Structure formats: structure tokens, C-alpha cells
CSV table of C-alpha atoms in Angstrom, one decimal:
chain,number,residue,atom,x,y,z
A,1,MET,CA,36.0,13.8,12.8
A,2,SER,CA,34.1,10.6,12.4
A,3,ASN,CA,34.7,8.5,9.4
A,4,THR,CA,31.1,7.6,8.7
A,5,THR,CA,29.9,7.5,5.1
A,6,GLU,CA,26.3,7.5,4.0
A,7,PRO,CA,25.1,4.3,2.4
A,8,LYS,CA,24.7,4.4,-1.3
A,9,ARG,CA,21.2,5.2,-2.4
A,10,THR,CA,19.6,3.3,-5.2
A,11,PRO,CA,18.7,5.7,-8.1
A,12,PHE,CA,15.0,6.3,-8.9
A,13,PRO,CA,15.1,4.7,-12.4
A,14,VAL,CA,16.0,1.4,-10.8
A,15,TYR,CA,12.9,1.5,-8.6
A,16,LEU,CA,10.9,2.4,-11.7
A,17,LEU,CA,12.3,-0.5,-13.6
A,18,LEU,CA,11.6,-2.9,-10.7
A,19,ALA,CA,8.1,-1.7,-10.5
A,20,ALA,CA,7.5,-2.2,-14.2
A,21,LEU,CA,9.1,-5.6,-14.1
A,22,GLY,CA,6.9,-6.6,-11.1
A,23,PHE,CA,3.8,-5.3,-12.9
A,24,CYS,CA,4.6,-7.4,-16.0
A,25,LEU,CA,5.4,-10.5,-14.1
A,26,GLY,CA,2.4,-10.2,-11.8
A,27,SER,CA,0.0,-9.6,-14.8
A,28,ALA,CA,1.4,-12.6,-16.6
A,29,THR,CA,1.2,-14.8,-13.5
A,30,LEU,CA,-2.4,-13.8,-12.9
A,31,PHE,CA,-3.4,-14.5,-16.5
A,32,PHE,CA,-1.8,-17.9,-16.7
A,33,VAL,CA,-3.0,-19.1,-13.2
A,34,SER,CA,-6.6,-18.5,-14.2
A,35,GLN,CA,-6.5,-21.4,-16.7
A,36,PRO,CA,-5.7,-24.1,-14.2
A,37,ILE,CA,-8.2,-22.6,-11.8
A,38,ASN,CA,-10.8,-23.0,-14.6
A,39,VAL,CA,-9.8,-26.6,-15.0
A,40,PHE,CA,-10.2,-27.5,-11.3
A,41,ALA,CA,-13.5,-25.6,-11.2
A,42,TYR,CA,-14.8,-27.6,-14.2
A,43,TRP,CA,-13.6,-30.9,-12.6
A,44,LEU,CA,-15.4,-29.9,-9.3
A,45,GLY,CA,-18.6,-29.3,-11.2
A,46,TYR,CA,-18.8,-25.5,-11.4
A,47,GLY,CA,-21.3,-24.0,-13.9
A,48,GLU,CA,-24.7,-24.9,-15.2
A,49,PRO,CA,-24.5,-27.5,-18.0
A,50,THR,CA,-25.9,-26.3,-21.3
A,51,GLN,CA,-26.6,-27.9,-24.6
A,52,VAL,CA,-24.5,-26.5,-27.4
A,53,VAL,CA,-24.9,-27.1,-31.2
A,54,VAL,CA,-21.5,-26.8,-32.8
A,55,THR,CA,-21.6,-24.6,-35.9
A,56,GLU,CA,-17.8,-24.5,-36.6
A,57,GLY,CA,-15.3,-27.2,-35.6
A,58,SER,CA,-12.0,-26.4,-33.8
A,59,THR,CA,-8.6,-26.9,-35.3
A,60,SER,CA,-6.5,-27.2,-32.1
A,61,PHE,CA,-6.6,-27.1,-28.3
A,62,SER,CA,-6.4,-23.9,-26.3
A,63,MET,CA,-2.6,-23.6,-26.2
A,64,GLY,CA,-2.1,-24.4,-29.9
A,65,ARG,CA,-2.1,-22.0,-32.8
A,66,GLY,CA,-5.5,-23.3,-34.1
A,67,ASP,CA,-8.8,-21.6,-33.7
A,68,PRO,CA,-11.6,-22.7,-31.3
A,69,GLY,CA,-14.8,-24.1,-32.5
A,70,GLU,CA,-18.0,-22.1,-32.2
A,71,GLY,CA,-21.4,-23.2,-31.1
A,72,ARG,CA,-24.8,-21.9,-30.3
A,73,VAL,CA,-26.3,-22.4,-26.8
A,74,ILE,CA,-29.7,-24.0,-27.3
A,75,ALA,CA,-31.3,-22.3,-24.3
A,76,ASP,CA,-30.5,-18.7,-25.1
A,77,ASP,CA,-29.1,-18.7,-28.6
A,78,SER,CA,-25.8,-17.1,-27.5
A,79,THR,CA,-22.5,-17.9,-29.0
A,80,ILE,CA,-19.8,-19.8,-27.1
A,81,ARG,CA,-16.4,-21.1,-28.1
A,82,LEU,CA,-15.1,-24.7,-27.5
A,83,TYR,CA,-12.0,-26.7,-28.2
A,84,GLY,CA,-12.0,-30.3,-29.4
A,85,VAL,CA,-15.4,-30.3,-31.3
A,86,SER,CA,-16.5,-31.0,-34.8
A,87,ALA,CA,-19.1,-29.1,-36.8
A,88,GLY,CA,-22.6,-30.4,-36.4
A,89,GLU,CA,-22.3,-32.2,-33.1
A,90,THR,CA,-24.3,-31.4,-30.0
A,91,VAL,CA,-22.3,-31.3,-26.8
A,92,THR,CA,-23.0,-30.6,-23.1
A,93,ALA,CA,-20.7,-27.8,-22.0
A,94,ARG,CA,-20.1,-25.7,-18.9
A,95,PRO,CA,-18.8,-22.2,-18.8
A,96,ARG,CA,-15.4,-21.3,-17.4
A,97,LEU,CA,-15.2,-19.8,-13.9
A,98,ILE,CA,-12.8,-17.0,-15.0
A,99,ASP,CA,-13.5,-16.0,-18.5
A,100,ILE,CA,-10.8,-13.6,-19.8
A,101,GLY,CA,-11.4,-11.7,-23.0
A,102,ALA,CA,-14.3,-10.6,-25.2
A,103,ASN,CA,-15.4,-14.1,-26.2
A,104,SER,CA,-17.0,-16.7,-23.9
A,105,TYR,CA,-15.4,-20.1,-23.7
A,106,ALA,CA,-16.6,-23.4,-22.2
A,107,PHE,CA,-15.4,-26.9,-21.5
A,108,HIS,CA,-17.3,-30.0,-22.7
A,109,SER,CA,-15.1,-32.8,-21.5
A,110,PRO,CA,-12.6,-33.4,-18.7
A,111,LEU,CA,-9.9,-34.4,-21.2
A,112,TRP,CA,-10.1,-31.2,-23.1
A,113,ALA,CA,-10.2,-29.2,-19.9
A,114,ALA,CA,-7.0,-31.0,-18.8
A,115,ALA,CA,-5.1,-29.5,-21.8
A,116,ASP,CA,-5.3,-26.1,-20.0
A,117,LEU,CA,-3.1,-27.6,-17.2
A,118,LEU,CA,-0.2,-26.8,-19.5
A,119,TYR,CA,-0.6,-23.2,-18.4
A,120,LEU,CA,1.0,-24.3,-15.1
A,121,ILE,CA,4.3,-24.1,-16.8
A,122,PRO,CA,4.2,-20.4,-17.6
A,123,THR,CA,2.5,-19.7,-14.3
A,124,VAL,CA,5.6,-21.1,-12.6
A,125,LEU,CA,8.0,-19.4,-15.0
A,126,PHE,CA,6.5,-16.0,-14.4
A,127,GLY,CA,5.3,-16.6,-10.8
A,128,PHE,CA,8.7,-17.6,-9.3
A,129,PRO,CA,10.6,-14.4,-10.2
A,130,PHE,CA,7.5,-12.4,-9.3
A,131,ALA,CA,7.4,-14.1,-5.9
A,132,LEU,CA,11.2,-13.4,-5.4
A,133,LEU,CA,10.7,-9.8,-6.4
A,134,ILE,CA,7.8,-9.3,-3.9
A,135,LEU,CA,9.8,-11.2,-1.2
A,136,GLY,CA,12.8,-8.9,-1.9
A,137,ILE,CA,10.6,-5.8,-1.4
A,138,ILE,CA,8.6,-7.0,1.7
A,139,ALA,CA,11.2,-9.0,3.5
A,140,PRO,CA,14.7,-8.4,2.1
A,141,GLY,CA,16.3,-10.2,5.1
A,142,ARG,CA,14.5,-13.4,4.2
A,143,LEU,CA,15.6,-13.2,0.6
A,144,ARG,CA,19.2,-12.7,1.7
A,145,GLY,CA,18.8,-15.9,3.7
A,146,ILE,CA,17.4,-17.8,0.7
A,147,THR,CA,20.2,-16.6,-1.6
A,148,ARG,CA,22.8,-17.5,1.1
A,149,TRP,CA,21.3,-21.0,1.4
A,150,LEU,CA,21.3,-21.5,-2.4
A,151,ALA,CA,24.9,-20.4,-2.6
A,152,GLU,CA,25.9,-22.9,0.2
A,153,HIS,CA,24.1,-25.8,-1.4
A,154,ALA,CA,25.1,-25.1,-5.0
A,155,PRO,CA,27.4,-27.7,-6.6
A,156,LYS,CA,31.0,-26.7,-6.1
A,157,PRO,CA,33.4,-26.8,-9.1
A,158,LYS,CA,36.0,-29.5,-8.7
A,159,PRO,CA,39.6,-28.2,-8.3
A,160,THR,CA,41.8,-29.0,-11.3
A,161,ASP,CA,45.4,-30.1,-10.9
A,162,PRO,CA,47.7,-27.7,-12.8
A,163,SER,CA,50.1,-30.5,-13.6
A,164,THR,CA,47.4,-32.3,-15.7
A,165,ARG,CA,46.9,-29.3,-18.1
């Protein structure tokens, strides 16, 4: 008789949990990466400039707890939301490249657009584990090599002398 044992199989709920985790991390990463993409698109000149009359001023920037300002586009009388504006002023704004949600938003200055670069932080925080999860599924051998490299280069604890305790 041979002494071969079958390898342990991973239970189905573990796969289900990993799929749900991957979906959540991927969704969050895609949402947060859209904001820096919008900033770079604005800086590169994407979008037709429109004149906007601000009807309600904003109380914060896009990552804060305040509300955006609201304005009316002069050309087509549509409503658009802006950050960093005061009621009554007229600004030249350009729409975002990727507009997520029910309301339309626009940038009116490079400085206020740059505030959305803060979304790079959650993009990295959610994107790095998502990338490791995808790498573990697609190329587990590569992930094993990365974890081995990290273990070899991790700081080693200094040995303590038992006589000094």
C-alpha cells in the first residue's frame, strides 16, 4: 500500500468569503481611483468650459463633511455642483470626466481639483490588498515568492541575553 494522502481541500465558504472580499475591495478601489483620474483630466483640459452662476455656496471641499455649492449653467440652465465657491459669483467650470452618482459635479480651479488627490490614499489602502488577492488567485507562485522575499527582508528581532533579565 502506498502512503499517499490527498491534499486538504479548501471549503467552499472560504472561496465565497474571498470572492465577497475581492468584490468589496475592487469596488472601493474603482470608486476612489476615479477621483484622481478626474483631477488629471481637468488639468489636461478635458471638458468644455461653461459659465456657472453660483446660487448656493459650498461649506467644504469634496472630502470634507460639508456640502457642495450649487450653480446654474448659463448655457442650458442645468444644475451643477461645485466646491470652493460663494453664492452670487460667476465661475468658469468644466465637468468631471467620470461623474459618479445622481448629481453632476464640476471643477472650477486647479487648486480645488487638487483636493481630490487625497483620494489616492484610500485608493492605495483598498487597492493593495485587492491586488494581492488577485495575484494570489491568478499566480499563487508569484505571491509565494513575494511573501518569502518580505519574510527574508523583514527586520529581525535582536536576541536578548537571559543574564540581563
